[in-house]
């Protein structure tokens, strides 16, 4: 039997009238109470039959939406913002942008400021914990992208399928030892990818070496290259395409050819991946779709179409290009020699 509003009220330990307001007049509830009711509704699978008659929070056609990203210089976030702006323009909404530079303290300040200025917030790949993000947003509706939590709409680029394809592809090419270059310590996406690659490598019978946290930039990948080579891995998956391009550059500086000696896979499939030399094999992440979908979900909340929060997962897939090839056994000691040659550079260039 489908859950009822009474079930939601009982589980959330609130009055039935309070649970009803969460869907018919959410602006009349405090943010913590509203989130508690919506979280329970989401967990129970309750859908409100009055969602489309709810009182609008504001005129969705004239709303101002703030999009918060950690690094607008990263092409994947640039594509996300462009898609969000395009969807906002189509809806007649004003879209403003904030870049937090991967800094949790700056992110906290930005969200605190924008919650008073905007009618809704889209927070992409936040560095803060999801609960803190929603606490800061308060009454201002928010959609989280690449961060999963209950009580609000979330859009996720689900890396599971793409990572499975990548690891299986490397195994099919004869690679038996692979490495993963991590992103930054506070990256939720990085933590998810570590779990996935551990599981997939174990399933495929591959030895896996995890490299330390790096800045999610070309420089971060360049700094990680020596450690990758010293590990003896014949293939590496990097946290994102920028890191992967840095690994290729660092490997070349150490006299290692890609893909002849080392296969490299990135994540994101940015435009540069196709034109790099060699072209970069990458796990394609649908951030353009995520940008448009985030605006669409937020618009429904702003316009009074309050629905039980949803987590939408967008699939990823492997795009094979020239940076991967069949495994080739290196001459004895080649990886260790390369690692020793650049050990000083790796120690000094590690990202935050």
XYZ file of C-alpha atoms in Angstrom:
352
model
C 0.000 0.000 0.000
C 1.287 3.436 -0.917
C 2.418 5.595 2.020
C 0.068 8.346 3.138
C 0.591 11.817 4.536
C -0.391 10.405 7.934
C 2.500 7.943 7.663
C 4.849 10.833 6.917
C 3.582 12.862 9.869
C 3.964 9.933 12.273
C 7.489 9.072 11.090
C 8.558 12.741 11.231
C 6.877 13.169 14.641
C 4.930 16.250 13.531
C 1.250 17.143 13.362
C -0.639 16.133 10.229
C -1.265 19.813 9.478
C 2.475 20.496 9.646
C 3.215 17.666 7.236
C 0.550 19.027 4.887
C 2.105 22.509 4.879
C 5.416 21.029 3.746
C 3.728 20.412 0.389
C 1.005 23.062 0.230
C 2.760 26.048 1.850
C 6.435 25.202 2.493
C 7.344 28.851 3.132
C 5.214 28.722 6.299
C 7.496 26.140 7.933
C 10.902 26.601 9.456
C 13.741 25.184 7.326
C 14.616 22.369 9.733
C 11.004 21.224 10.099
C 10.469 21.400 6.345
C 13.569 19.386 5.631
C 12.635 16.764 8.249
C 9.211 16.223 6.674
C 10.595 16.114 3.135
C 13.339 13.693 4.153
C 10.797 11.296 5.652
C 8.552 11.645 2.596
C 11.505 10.835 0.371
C 12.468 7.805 2.465
C 8.892 6.468 2.450
C 8.338 7.190 -1.232
C 5.405 9.497 -0.547
C 4.185 11.702 -3.399
C 1.909 14.634 -2.587
C -1.312 14.832 -4.657
C -1.456 18.603 -3.993
C 2.065 19.398 -5.180
C 0.929 21.367 -8.231
C -1.535 23.497 -6.276
C 1.001 24.625 -3.711
C 1.444 28.318 -3.068
C 4.348 29.641 -5.163
C 7.346 30.836 -3.186
C 7.927 33.481 -5.843
C 7.180 34.072 -9.516
C 9.331 31.411 -11.173
C 9.428 33.418 -14.404
C 11.182 36.358 -12.752
C 13.241 34.452 -10.213
C 16.935 34.953 -9.582
C 18.868 31.705 -9.311
C 22.425 31.521 -7.976
C 24.747 28.798 -9.303
C 27.734 28.015 -7.065
C 30.697 26.037 -8.438
C 34.173 25.311 -7.019
C 36.193 26.351 -10.086
C 34.796 28.091 -13.166
C 38.188 27.690 -14.891
C 37.637 23.930 -15.043
C 35.918 23.233 -18.396
C 33.491 20.741 -16.884
C 32.109 23.376 -14.508
C 32.110 25.913 -17.332
C 29.906 23.583 -19.388
C 27.636 23.069 -16.386
C 27.210 26.818 -15.859
C 26.587 27.464 -19.561
C 23.824 24.849 -19.606
C 22.283 26.256 -16.431
C 22.332 29.776 -17.858
C 20.720 28.554 -21.074
C 17.905 26.848 -19.181
C 17.470 29.921 -17.008
C 17.233 32.155 -20.082
C 14.612 29.841 -21.569
C 12.610 30.147 -18.361
C 13.012 33.918 -18.153
C 15.071 33.656 -14.974
C 18.194 35.545 -13.996
C 21.152 33.262 -13.298
C 24.083 34.571 -11.272
C 27.365 32.768 -10.724
C 29.720 32.351 -7.786
C 33.102 30.579 -7.796
C 34.395 29.355 -4.428
C 37.911 28.355 -5.546
C 37.615 24.965 -3.769
C 37.687 26.819 -0.424
C 35.135 25.600 2.175
C 35.312 28.859 4.145
C 34.707 30.913 1.011
C 31.884 28.580 0.053
C 30.276 29.153 3.440
C 30.516 32.943 3.004
C 29.126 32.803 -0.544
C 26.122 30.688 0.448
C 25.387 32.878 3.462
C 25.343 35.952 1.206
C 23.416 34.447 -1.695
C 20.642 32.894 0.370
C 19.402 36.458 1.040
C 19.833 37.616 -2.550
C 18.544 34.705 -4.629
C 15.217 32.893 -4.880
C 16.982 29.555 -5.231
C 20.458 28.008 -5.162
C 22.162 25.335 -7.216
C 25.300 24.137 -5.453
C 27.600 22.041 -7.618
C 30.278 19.788 -6.105
C 30.341 21.575 -2.738
C 33.348 21.230 -0.458
C 31.208 21.581 2.672
C 29.186 18.685 4.075
C 25.742 18.456 2.503
C 23.968 19.000 5.831
C 25.891 22.210 6.420
C 25.081 23.442 2.921
C 21.366 22.943 3.517
C 21.540 24.478 6.998
C 23.149 27.583 5.505
C 20.590 27.769 2.692
C 17.803 27.748 5.284
C 14.453 28.653 3.698
C 16.003 29.284 0.292
C 15.301 26.289 -1.975
C 18.434 24.428 -3.066
C 19.422 21.711 -5.513
C 22.688 19.861 -4.950
C 24.703 18.572 -7.898
C 27.291 15.829 -7.402
C 26.423 15.539 -3.730
C 23.799 13.187 -2.347
C 21.676 13.755 0.739
C 18.055 13.406 1.803
C 15.593 16.273 2.080
C 16.395 18.153 -1.134
C 16.655 17.476 -4.854
C 20.020 16.058 -5.927
C 21.478 15.501 -9.388
C 24.315 12.986 -9.593
C 26.648 12.019 -12.378
C 26.664 8.320 -11.523
C 30.226 7.176 -12.147
C 29.494 3.491 -11.506
C 28.925 2.372 -15.083
C 31.731 4.465 -16.534
C 34.213 3.198 -13.938
C 33.152 -0.389 -14.534
C 33.712 0.033 -18.268
C 37.100 1.665 -17.718
C 38.454 -1.051 -15.425
C 37.114 -3.877 -17.579
C 38.640 -2.233 -20.668
C 42.066 -1.988 -19.032
C 41.833 -5.620 -17.937
C 40.948 -6.646 -21.477
C 44.035 -4.801 -22.726
C 46.169 -6.984 -20.478
C 46.871 -4.518 -17.673
C 47.328 -6.191 -14.311
C 48.426 -3.300 -12.089
C 46.657 0.048 -12.245
C 46.786 3.292 -10.288
C 44.224 5.919 -9.372
C 45.247 9.561 -8.891
C 42.909 11.098 -6.342
C 41.410 14.562 -6.391
C 41.211 16.841 -3.386
C 40.569 15.594 0.138
C 37.150 17.252 0.545
C 35.844 16.080 -2.836
C 32.754 13.893 -2.412
C 33.094 12.715 -6.021
C 36.660 11.599 -5.357
C 35.567 9.516 -2.365
C 32.878 7.855 -4.477
C 35.344 7.092 -7.267
C 37.811 5.552 -4.829
C 35.101 3.167 -3.611
C 34.117 2.291 -7.165
C 37.609 1.661 -8.492
C 38.498 -0.469 -5.469
C 35.439 -2.618 -6.045
C 35.933 -2.876 -9.811
C 39.662 -3.596 -9.579
C 38.967 -6.349 -7.064
C 36.271 -7.809 -9.287
C 38.606 -7.781 -12.294
C 41.540 -9.215 -10.325
C 43.744 -6.146 -10.834
C 46.253 -4.773 -8.344
C 45.423 -1.163 -7.453
C 47.620 1.623 -6.098
C 45.941 4.765 -4.745
C 47.985 7.921 -5.192
C 47.619 10.729 -2.653
C 45.271 13.705 -2.835
C 46.112 16.219 -5.536
C 44.834 19.561 -6.728
C 42.311 18.866 -9.477
C 44.429 20.560 -12.127
C 47.047 19.787 -14.781
C 49.703 20.704 -12.230
C 48.268 18.169 -9.796
C 48.525 15.443 -12.402
C 52.067 16.408 -13.346
C 53.063 16.165 -9.694
C 51.485 12.706 -9.426
C 53.184 11.234 -12.508
C 56.380 10.105 -10.759
C 54.400 8.270 -8.079
C 52.312 6.524 -10.709
C 55.430 5.305 -12.520
C 57.150 4.276 -9.306
C 54.138 2.136 -8.397
C 54.794 -0.104 -11.381
C 51.295 0.479 -12.776
C 50.936 0.104 -16.527
C 47.684 2.093 -16.542
C 46.227 4.931 -14.503
C 42.788 6.449 -14.027
C 42.872 10.083 -12.923
C 40.263 11.965 -10.885
C 39.466 14.186 -13.858
C 40.708 15.020 -17.353
C 42.905 17.916 -16.228
C 44.749 15.624 -13.829
C 45.023 12.982 -16.572
C 46.555 15.498 -18.984
C 49.030 16.442 -16.268
C 49.960 12.780 -15.768
C 50.665 12.475 -19.502
C 52.845 15.585 -19.415
C 54.724 14.384 -16.328
C 55.256 10.915 -17.788
C 56.707 12.393 -20.960
C 59.121 14.506 -18.941
C 60.342 11.272 -17.357
C 60.849 9.577 -20.706
C 57.709 7.440 -20.604
C 55.456 7.224 -23.672
C 51.651 7.234 -23.594
C 50.077 4.809 -24.406
C 53.053 2.599 -25.342
C 54.401 2.465 -21.779
C 51.502 3.869 -19.760
C 47.763 3.977 -20.496
C 45.916 6.994 -19.102
C 42.175 7.503 -18.528
C 40.526 10.701 -17.309
C 37.038 11.568 -16.094
C 34.717 14.280 -17.521
C 35.391 14.118 -21.293
C 36.129 17.838 -21.595
C 36.595 19.277 -25.125
C 40.391 19.252 -24.743
C 40.291 15.446 -24.353
C 39.551 14.929 -28.021
C 42.281 17.234 -29.325
C 45.108 16.446 -26.894
C 48.130 14.459 -28.082
C 47.418 11.636 -27.766
C 43.669 12.100 -27.566
C 42.485 11.256 -24.075
C 40.393 8.229 -23.204
C 37.860 9.500 -20.695
C 34.735 8.631 -18.729
C 32.087 10.968 -20.112
C 30.136 12.828 -17.411
C 26.810 14.486 -18.432
C 27.364 17.848 -16.745
C 25.532 19.752 -19.502
C 22.420 17.723 -18.765
C 23.004 18.201 -15.034
C 23.086 21.983 -15.453
C 19.779 22.120 -17.310
C 18.144 19.577 -15.012
C 19.217 21.470 -11.893
C 17.423 24.599 -13.132
C 14.372 22.550 -14.047
C 14.094 20.971 -10.593
C 14.691 24.244 -8.792
C 12.089 25.988 -10.948
C 9.441 23.526 -9.814
C 10.163 24.290 -6.171
C 10.287 28.057 -6.686
C 7.061 27.967 -8.673
C 5.151 26.117 -5.959
C 5.224 22.688 -7.588
C 6.593 21.247 -4.382
C 7.247 17.548 -4.825
C 8.914 14.962 -2.665
C 12.671 15.474 -3.162
C 14.304 13.208 -5.692
C 17.799 12.024 -6.412
C 18.353 11.804 -10.155
C 21.297 9.756 -11.414
C 22.731 10.492 -14.842
C 24.717 7.679 -16.488
C 28.390 7.880 -17.442
C 30.260 5.948 -20.124
C 33.789 5.305 -21.326
C 34.969 7.115 -24.463
C 37.986 5.296 -25.905
C 40.688 7.350 -27.601
C 44.417 7.272 -28.143
C 45.817 7.460 -24.586
C 45.119 3.789 -23.846
C 46.619 0.686 -25.378
C 47.656 -2.881 -24.742
C 49.862 -3.472 -21.721
C 53.553 -3.840 -22.426
C 56.039 -5.174 -19.927
C 58.572 -2.489 -19.016
C 62.270 -3.222 -18.812
C 63.213 -4.273 -15.293
C 63.573 -1.278 -13.016
C 62.242 1.243 -15.538
C 59.372 2.397 -13.371
C 61.474 2.648 -10.232
C 64.205 4.546 -12.084
C 61.715 7.070 -13.406
C 60.201 7.447 -9.955
C 63.582 8.104 -8.338
C 64.499 10.610 -11.025
C 61.555 12.822 -10.182
C 60.940 12.016 -6.516
C 61.974 15.503 -5.478
C 59.569 17.087 -7.942
C 56.714 14.863 -6.789
C 57.303 15.729 -3.132
C 57.401 19.453 -3.827
C 54.516 19.602 -6.296
C 51.765 17.666 -4.527
C 48.375 19.390 -4.508
C 46.351 20.391 -1.468
